[in-house]
PDB file of C-alpha atoms in Angstrom:
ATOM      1  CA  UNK M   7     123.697 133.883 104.781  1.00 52.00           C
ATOM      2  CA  UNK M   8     124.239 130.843 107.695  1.00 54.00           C
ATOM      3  CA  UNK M   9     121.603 128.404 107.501  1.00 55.00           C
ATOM      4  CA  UNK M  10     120.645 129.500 111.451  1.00 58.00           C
ATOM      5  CA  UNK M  11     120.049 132.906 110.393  1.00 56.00           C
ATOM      6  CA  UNK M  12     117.657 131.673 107.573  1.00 53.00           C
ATOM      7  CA  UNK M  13     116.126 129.472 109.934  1.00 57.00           C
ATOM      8  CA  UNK M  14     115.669 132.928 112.203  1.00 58.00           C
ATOM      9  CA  UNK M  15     113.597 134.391 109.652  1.00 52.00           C
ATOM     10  CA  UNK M  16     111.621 131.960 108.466  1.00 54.00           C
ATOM     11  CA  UNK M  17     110.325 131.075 112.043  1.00 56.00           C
ATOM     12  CA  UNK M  18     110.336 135.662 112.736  1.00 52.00           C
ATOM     13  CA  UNK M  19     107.995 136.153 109.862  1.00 55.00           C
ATOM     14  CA  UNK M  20     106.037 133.032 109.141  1.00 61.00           C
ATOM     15  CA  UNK M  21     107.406 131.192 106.280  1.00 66.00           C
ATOM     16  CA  UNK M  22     107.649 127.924 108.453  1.00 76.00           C
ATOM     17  CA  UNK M  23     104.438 127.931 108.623  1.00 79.00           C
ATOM     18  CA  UNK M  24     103.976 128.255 104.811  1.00 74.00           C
ATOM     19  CA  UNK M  25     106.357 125.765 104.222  1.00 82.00           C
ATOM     20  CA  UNK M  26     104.896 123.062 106.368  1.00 84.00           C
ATOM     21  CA  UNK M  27     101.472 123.952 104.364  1.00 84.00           C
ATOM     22  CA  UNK M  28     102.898 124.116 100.838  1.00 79.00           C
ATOM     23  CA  UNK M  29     104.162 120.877 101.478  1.00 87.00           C
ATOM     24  CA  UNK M  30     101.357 119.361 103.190  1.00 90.00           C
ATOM     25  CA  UNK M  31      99.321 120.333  99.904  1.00 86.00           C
ATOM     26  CA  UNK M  32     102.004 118.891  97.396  1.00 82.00           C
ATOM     27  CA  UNK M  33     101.509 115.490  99.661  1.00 88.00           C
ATOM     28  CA  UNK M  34      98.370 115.412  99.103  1.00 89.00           C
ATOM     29  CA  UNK M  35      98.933 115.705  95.649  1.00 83.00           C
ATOM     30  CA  UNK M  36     101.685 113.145  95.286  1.00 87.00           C
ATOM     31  CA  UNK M  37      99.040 110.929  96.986  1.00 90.00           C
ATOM     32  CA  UNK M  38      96.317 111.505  94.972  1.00 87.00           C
ATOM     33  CA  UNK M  39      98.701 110.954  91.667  1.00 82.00           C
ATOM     34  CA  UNK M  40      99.881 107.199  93.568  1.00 89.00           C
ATOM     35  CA  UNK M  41      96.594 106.357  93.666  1.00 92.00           C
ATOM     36  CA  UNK M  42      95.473 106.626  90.658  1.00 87.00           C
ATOM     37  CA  UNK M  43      98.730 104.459  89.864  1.00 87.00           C
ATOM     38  CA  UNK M  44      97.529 102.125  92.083  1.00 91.00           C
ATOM     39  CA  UNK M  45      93.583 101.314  90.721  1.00 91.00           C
ATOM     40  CA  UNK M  46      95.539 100.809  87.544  1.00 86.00           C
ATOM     41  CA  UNK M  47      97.050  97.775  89.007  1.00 87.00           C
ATOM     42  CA  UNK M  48     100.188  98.955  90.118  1.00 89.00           C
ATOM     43  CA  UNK M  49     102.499  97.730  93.405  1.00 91.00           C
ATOM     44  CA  UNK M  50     102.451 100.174  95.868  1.00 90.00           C
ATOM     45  CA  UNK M  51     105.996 100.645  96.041  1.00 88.00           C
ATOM     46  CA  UNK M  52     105.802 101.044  91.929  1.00 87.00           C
ATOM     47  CA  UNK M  53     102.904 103.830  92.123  1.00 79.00           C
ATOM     48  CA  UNK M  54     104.412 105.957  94.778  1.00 88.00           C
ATOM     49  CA  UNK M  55     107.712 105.817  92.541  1.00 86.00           C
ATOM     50  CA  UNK M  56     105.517 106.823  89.277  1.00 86.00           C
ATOM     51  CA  UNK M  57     103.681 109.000  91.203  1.00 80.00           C
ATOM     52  CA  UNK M  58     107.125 111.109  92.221  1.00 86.00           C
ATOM     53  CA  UNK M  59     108.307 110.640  88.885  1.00 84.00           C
ATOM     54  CA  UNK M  60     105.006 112.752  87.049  1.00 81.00           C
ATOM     55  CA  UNK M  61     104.870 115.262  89.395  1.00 75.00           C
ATOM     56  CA  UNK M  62     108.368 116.821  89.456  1.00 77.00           C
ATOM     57  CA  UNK M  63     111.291 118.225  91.871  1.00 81.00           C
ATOM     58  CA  UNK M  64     109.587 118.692  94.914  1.00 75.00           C
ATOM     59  CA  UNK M  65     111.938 120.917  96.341  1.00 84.00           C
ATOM     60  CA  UNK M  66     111.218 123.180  92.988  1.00 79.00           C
ATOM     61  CA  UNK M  67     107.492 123.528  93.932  1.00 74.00           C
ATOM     62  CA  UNK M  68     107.967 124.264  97.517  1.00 74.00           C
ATOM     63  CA  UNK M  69     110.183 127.055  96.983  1.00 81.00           C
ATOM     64  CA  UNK M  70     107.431 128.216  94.157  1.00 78.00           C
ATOM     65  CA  UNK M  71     104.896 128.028  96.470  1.00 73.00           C
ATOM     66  CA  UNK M  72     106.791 130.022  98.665  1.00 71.00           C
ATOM     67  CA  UNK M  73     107.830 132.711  96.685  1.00 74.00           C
ATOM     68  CA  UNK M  74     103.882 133.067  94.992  1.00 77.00           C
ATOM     69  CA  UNK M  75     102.832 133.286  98.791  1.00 71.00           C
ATOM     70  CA  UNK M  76     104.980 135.892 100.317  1.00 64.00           C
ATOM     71  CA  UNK M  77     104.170 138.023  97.361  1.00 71.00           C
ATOM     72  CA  UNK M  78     100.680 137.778  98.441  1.00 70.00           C
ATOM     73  CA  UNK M  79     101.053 138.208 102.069  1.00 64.00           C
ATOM     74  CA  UNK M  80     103.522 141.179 102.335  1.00 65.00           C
ATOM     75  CA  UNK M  81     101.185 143.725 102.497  1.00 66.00           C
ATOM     76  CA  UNK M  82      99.765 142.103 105.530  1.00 63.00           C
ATOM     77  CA  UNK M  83     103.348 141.600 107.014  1.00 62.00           C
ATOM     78  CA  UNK M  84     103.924 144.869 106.446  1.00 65.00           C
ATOM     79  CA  UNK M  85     100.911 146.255 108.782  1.00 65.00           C
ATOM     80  CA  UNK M  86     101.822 143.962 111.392  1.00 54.00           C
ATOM     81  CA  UNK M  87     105.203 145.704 111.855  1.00 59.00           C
ATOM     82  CA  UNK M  88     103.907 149.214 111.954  1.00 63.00           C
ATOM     83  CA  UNK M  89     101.312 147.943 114.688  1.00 61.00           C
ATOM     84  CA  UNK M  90     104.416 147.052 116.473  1.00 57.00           C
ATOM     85  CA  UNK M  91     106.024 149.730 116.380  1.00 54.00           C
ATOM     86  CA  UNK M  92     103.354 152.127 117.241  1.00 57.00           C
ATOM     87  CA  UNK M  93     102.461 149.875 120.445  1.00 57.00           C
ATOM     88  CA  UNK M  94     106.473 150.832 121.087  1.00 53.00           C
ATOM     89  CA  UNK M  95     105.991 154.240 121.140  1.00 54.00           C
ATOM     90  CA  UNK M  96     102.631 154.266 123.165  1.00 54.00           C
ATOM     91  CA  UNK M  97     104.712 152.672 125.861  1.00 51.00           C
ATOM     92  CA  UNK M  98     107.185 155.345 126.136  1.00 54.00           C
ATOM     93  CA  UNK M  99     110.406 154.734 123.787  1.00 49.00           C
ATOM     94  CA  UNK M 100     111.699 157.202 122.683  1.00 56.00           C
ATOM     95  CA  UNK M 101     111.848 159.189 119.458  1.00 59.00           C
ATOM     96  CA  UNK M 102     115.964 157.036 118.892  1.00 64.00           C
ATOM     97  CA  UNK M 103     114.639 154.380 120.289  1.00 70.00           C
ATOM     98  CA  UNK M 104     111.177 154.004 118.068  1.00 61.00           C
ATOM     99  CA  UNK M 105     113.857 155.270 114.776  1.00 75.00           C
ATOM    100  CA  UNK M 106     116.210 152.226 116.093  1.00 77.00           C
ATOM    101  CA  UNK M 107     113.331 149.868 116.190  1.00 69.00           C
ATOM    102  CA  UNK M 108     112.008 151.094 112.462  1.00 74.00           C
ATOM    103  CA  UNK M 109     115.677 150.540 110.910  1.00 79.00           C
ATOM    104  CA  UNK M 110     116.172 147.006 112.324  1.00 79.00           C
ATOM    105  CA  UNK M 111     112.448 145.994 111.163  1.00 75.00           C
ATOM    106  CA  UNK M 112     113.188 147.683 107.734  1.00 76.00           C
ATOM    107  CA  UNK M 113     116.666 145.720 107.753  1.00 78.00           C
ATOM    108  CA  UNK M 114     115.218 142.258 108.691  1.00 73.00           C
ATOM    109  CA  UNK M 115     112.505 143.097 106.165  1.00 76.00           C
ATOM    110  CA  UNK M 116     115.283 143.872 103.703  1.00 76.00           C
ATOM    111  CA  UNK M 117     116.587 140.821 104.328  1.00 74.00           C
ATOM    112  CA  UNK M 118     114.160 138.439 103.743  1.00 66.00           C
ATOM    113  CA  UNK M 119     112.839 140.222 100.326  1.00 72.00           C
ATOM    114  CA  UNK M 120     116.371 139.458  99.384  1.00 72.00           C
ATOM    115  CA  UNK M 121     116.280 135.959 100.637  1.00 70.00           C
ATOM    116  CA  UNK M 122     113.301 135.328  98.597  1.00 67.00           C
ATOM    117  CA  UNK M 123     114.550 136.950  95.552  1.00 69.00           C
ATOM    118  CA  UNK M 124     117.457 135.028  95.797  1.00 69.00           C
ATOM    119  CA  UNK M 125     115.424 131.910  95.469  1.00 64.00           C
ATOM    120  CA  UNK M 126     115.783 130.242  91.828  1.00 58.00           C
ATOM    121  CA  UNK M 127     112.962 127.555  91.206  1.00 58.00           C
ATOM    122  CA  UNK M 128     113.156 125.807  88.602  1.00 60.00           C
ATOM    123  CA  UNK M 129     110.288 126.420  85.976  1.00 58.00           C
ATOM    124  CA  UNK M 130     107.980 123.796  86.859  1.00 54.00           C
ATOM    125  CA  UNK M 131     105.306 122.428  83.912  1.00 60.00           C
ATOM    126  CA  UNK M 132     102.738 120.488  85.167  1.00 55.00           C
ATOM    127  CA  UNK M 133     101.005 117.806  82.387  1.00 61.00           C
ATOM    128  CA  UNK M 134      97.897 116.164  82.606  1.00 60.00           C
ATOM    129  CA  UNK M 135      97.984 112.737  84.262  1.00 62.00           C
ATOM    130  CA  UNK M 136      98.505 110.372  81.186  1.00 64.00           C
ATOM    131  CA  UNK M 137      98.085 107.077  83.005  1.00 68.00           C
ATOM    132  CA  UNK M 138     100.087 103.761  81.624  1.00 76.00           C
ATOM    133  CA  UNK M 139      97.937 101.459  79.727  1.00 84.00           C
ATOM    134  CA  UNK M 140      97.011  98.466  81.063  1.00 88.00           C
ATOM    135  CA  UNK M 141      98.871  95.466  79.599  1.00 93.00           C
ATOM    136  CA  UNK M 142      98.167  91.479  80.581  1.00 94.00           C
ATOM    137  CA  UNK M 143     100.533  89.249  81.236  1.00 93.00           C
ATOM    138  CA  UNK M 144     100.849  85.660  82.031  1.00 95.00           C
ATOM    139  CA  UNK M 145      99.583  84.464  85.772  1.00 94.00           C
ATOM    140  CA  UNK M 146      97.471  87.644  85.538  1.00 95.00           C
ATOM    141  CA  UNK M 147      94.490  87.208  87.662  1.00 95.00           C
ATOM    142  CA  UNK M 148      91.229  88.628  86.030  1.00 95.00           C
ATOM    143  CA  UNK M 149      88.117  89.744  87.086  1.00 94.00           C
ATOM    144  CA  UNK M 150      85.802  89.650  83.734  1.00 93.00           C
ATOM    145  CA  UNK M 151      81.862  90.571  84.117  1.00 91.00           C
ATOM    146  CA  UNK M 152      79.359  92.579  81.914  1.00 88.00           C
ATOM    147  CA  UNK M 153      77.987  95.929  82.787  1.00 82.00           C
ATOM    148  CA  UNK M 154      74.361  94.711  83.633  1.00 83.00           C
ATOM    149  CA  UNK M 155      75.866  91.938  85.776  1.00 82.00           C
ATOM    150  CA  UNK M 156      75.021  89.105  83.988  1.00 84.00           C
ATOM    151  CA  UNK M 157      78.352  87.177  84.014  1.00 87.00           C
ATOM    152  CA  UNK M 158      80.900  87.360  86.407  1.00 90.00           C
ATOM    153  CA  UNK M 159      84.489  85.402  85.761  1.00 92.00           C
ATOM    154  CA  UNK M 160      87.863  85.644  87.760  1.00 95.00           C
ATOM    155  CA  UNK M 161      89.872  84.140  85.455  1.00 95.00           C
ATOM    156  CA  UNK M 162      93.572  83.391  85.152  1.00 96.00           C
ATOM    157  CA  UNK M 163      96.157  84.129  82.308  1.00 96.00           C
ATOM    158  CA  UNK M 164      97.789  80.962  81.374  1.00 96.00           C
ATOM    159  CA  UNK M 165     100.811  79.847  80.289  1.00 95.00           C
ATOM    160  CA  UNK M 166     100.167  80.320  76.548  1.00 96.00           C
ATOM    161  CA  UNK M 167      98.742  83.397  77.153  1.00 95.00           C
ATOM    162  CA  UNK M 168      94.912  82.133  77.136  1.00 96.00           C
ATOM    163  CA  UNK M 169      91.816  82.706  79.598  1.00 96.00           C
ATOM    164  CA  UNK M 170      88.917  80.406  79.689  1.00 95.00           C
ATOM    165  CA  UNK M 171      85.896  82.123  79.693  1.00 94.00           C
ATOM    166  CA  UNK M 172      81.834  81.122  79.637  1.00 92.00           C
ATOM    167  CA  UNK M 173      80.568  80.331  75.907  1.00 90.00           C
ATOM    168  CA  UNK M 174      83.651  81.420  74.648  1.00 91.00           C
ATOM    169  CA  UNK M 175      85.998  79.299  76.092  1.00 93.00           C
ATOM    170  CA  UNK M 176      89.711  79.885  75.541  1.00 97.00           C
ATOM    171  CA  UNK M 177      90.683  83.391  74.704  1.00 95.00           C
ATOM    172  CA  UNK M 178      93.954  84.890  73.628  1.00 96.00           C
ATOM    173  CA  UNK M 179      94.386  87.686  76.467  1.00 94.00           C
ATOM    174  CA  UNK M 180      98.821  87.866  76.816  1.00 96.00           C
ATOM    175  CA  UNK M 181      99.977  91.486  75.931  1.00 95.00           C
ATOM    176  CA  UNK M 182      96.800  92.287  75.219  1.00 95.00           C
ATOM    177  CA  UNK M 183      95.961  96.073  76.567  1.00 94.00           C
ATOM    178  CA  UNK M 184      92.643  96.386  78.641  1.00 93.00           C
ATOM    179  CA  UNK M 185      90.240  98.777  76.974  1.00 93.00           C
ATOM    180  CA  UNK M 186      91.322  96.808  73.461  1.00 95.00           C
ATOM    181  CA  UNK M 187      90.710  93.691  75.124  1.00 94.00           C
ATOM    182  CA  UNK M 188      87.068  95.014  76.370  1.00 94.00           C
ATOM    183  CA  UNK M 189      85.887  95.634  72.991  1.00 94.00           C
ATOM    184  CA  UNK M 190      86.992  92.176  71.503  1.00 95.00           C
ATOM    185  CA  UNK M 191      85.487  90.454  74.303  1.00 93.00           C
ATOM    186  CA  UNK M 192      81.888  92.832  74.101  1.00 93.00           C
ATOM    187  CA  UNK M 193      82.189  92.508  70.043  1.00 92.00           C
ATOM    188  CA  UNK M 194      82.235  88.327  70.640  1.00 92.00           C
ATOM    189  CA  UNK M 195      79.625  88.589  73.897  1.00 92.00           C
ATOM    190  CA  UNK M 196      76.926  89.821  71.459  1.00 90.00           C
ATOM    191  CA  UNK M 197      76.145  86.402  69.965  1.00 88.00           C
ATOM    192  CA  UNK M 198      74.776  85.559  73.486  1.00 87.00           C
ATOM    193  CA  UNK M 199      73.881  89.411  75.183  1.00 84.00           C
ATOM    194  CA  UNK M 200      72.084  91.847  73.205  1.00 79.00           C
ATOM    195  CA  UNK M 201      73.657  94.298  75.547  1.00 77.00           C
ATOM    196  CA  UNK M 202      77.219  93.101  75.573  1.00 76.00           C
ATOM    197  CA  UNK M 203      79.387  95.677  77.344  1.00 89.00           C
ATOM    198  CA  UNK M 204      82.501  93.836  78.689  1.00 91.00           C
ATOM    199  CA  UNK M 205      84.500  94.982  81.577  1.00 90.00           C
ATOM    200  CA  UNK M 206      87.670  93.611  82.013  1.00 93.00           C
ATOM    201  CA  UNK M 207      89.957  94.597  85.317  1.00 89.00           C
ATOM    202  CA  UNK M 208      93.283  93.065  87.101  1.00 91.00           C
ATOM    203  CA  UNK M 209      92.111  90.830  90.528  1.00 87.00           C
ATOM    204  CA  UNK M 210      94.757  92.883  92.266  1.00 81.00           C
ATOM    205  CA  UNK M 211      93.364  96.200  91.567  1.00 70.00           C
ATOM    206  CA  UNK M 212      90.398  95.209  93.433  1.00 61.00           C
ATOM    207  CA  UNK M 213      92.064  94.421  96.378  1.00 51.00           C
ATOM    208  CA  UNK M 214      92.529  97.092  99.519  1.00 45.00           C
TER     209      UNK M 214
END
């Protein structure tokens, strides 16, 4: 089949329309996945690419999406082309005419059940968002505090991998991953906070 006569028929019985929805949904998505990438501390160029990356072949879920829709919305199709053809006969064509009118609808019908069976998507398996741990680095800027608000640090990593922080002073923080980093600091914060809950988050995350 030509790619105009494809185009026809997508514009003749809707699926434009789905198309340009089904893909204004999986956008959405795509976003939603980037920005998740991006409170983690991630460029945005980086979390848009890691985004893509968990979520799949696009093209794959669009034609999906597709295929699960027209399922759904033939029946309605379906009325809409009887309708049509009634309304032809009330205005006087005639019994060839209206039998003419059924066999190219049935055709073009025909043809676009085919079209859609013909489609192949690949299976698509969708995994919960496992987001990459958090891992500091030297020049890392950090923002360290305590969850009643008690102390408040922006802190850098240094070149031998240390942060200075109140009471404790210097702290071994390189390669270190965040939420194990947390519980060292709240473990060593208890000498001087009976409630000791540390929160530790990149400076850059922070930023809009």
């Amino acid at each position: 089949m030509s790619r105009s006569t494809t185009t026809g028929l997508r514009r003749a019985f809707g699926l434009a329309e789905l198309e340009r929805e089904v893909r204004e949904e999986l956008a959405a998505h795509i976003d939603e996945l980037r920005d998740a990438y991006l409170a983690e501390g991630n460029t945005p160029g980086r979390a848009r690419a890691l985004a893509l990356d968990r979520f799949g072949d696009v093209e794959s879920h669009v034609i999906a999406c597709l295929e699960e829709r027209w399922k759904k919305e033939q029946p309605m199709r379906n009325t809409v082309i009887l309708l049509a053809l009634l309304l032809s006969g009330a205005l006087g064509l005639s019994y060839v005419q209206a039998r003419k009118a059924r066999a190219e609808a049935g055709a073009a019908a025909a043809l676009v059940a085919e079209t859609i069976a013909g489609l192949k998507p690949r299976e698509a398996t969708f995994t919960p968002l496992q987001p990459s741990p958090v891992i500091f680095g030297i020049g890392d800027e950090l923002i360290v505090s305590d969850a009643l608000g008690r102390l408040s640090a922006r802190v850098r990593v240094a070149a031998d991998g240390k942060v200075l922080l109140p009471e404790l002073g210097w702290v071994e923080a390189f390669g270190k991953e965040r939420a194990a980093f947390e519980a060292e600091l709240t473990e060593r914060y208890l000498e001087y906070f009976e409630d000791a809950r540390m929160l530790v988050a990149p400076a850059s995350a922070l930023v809009e």
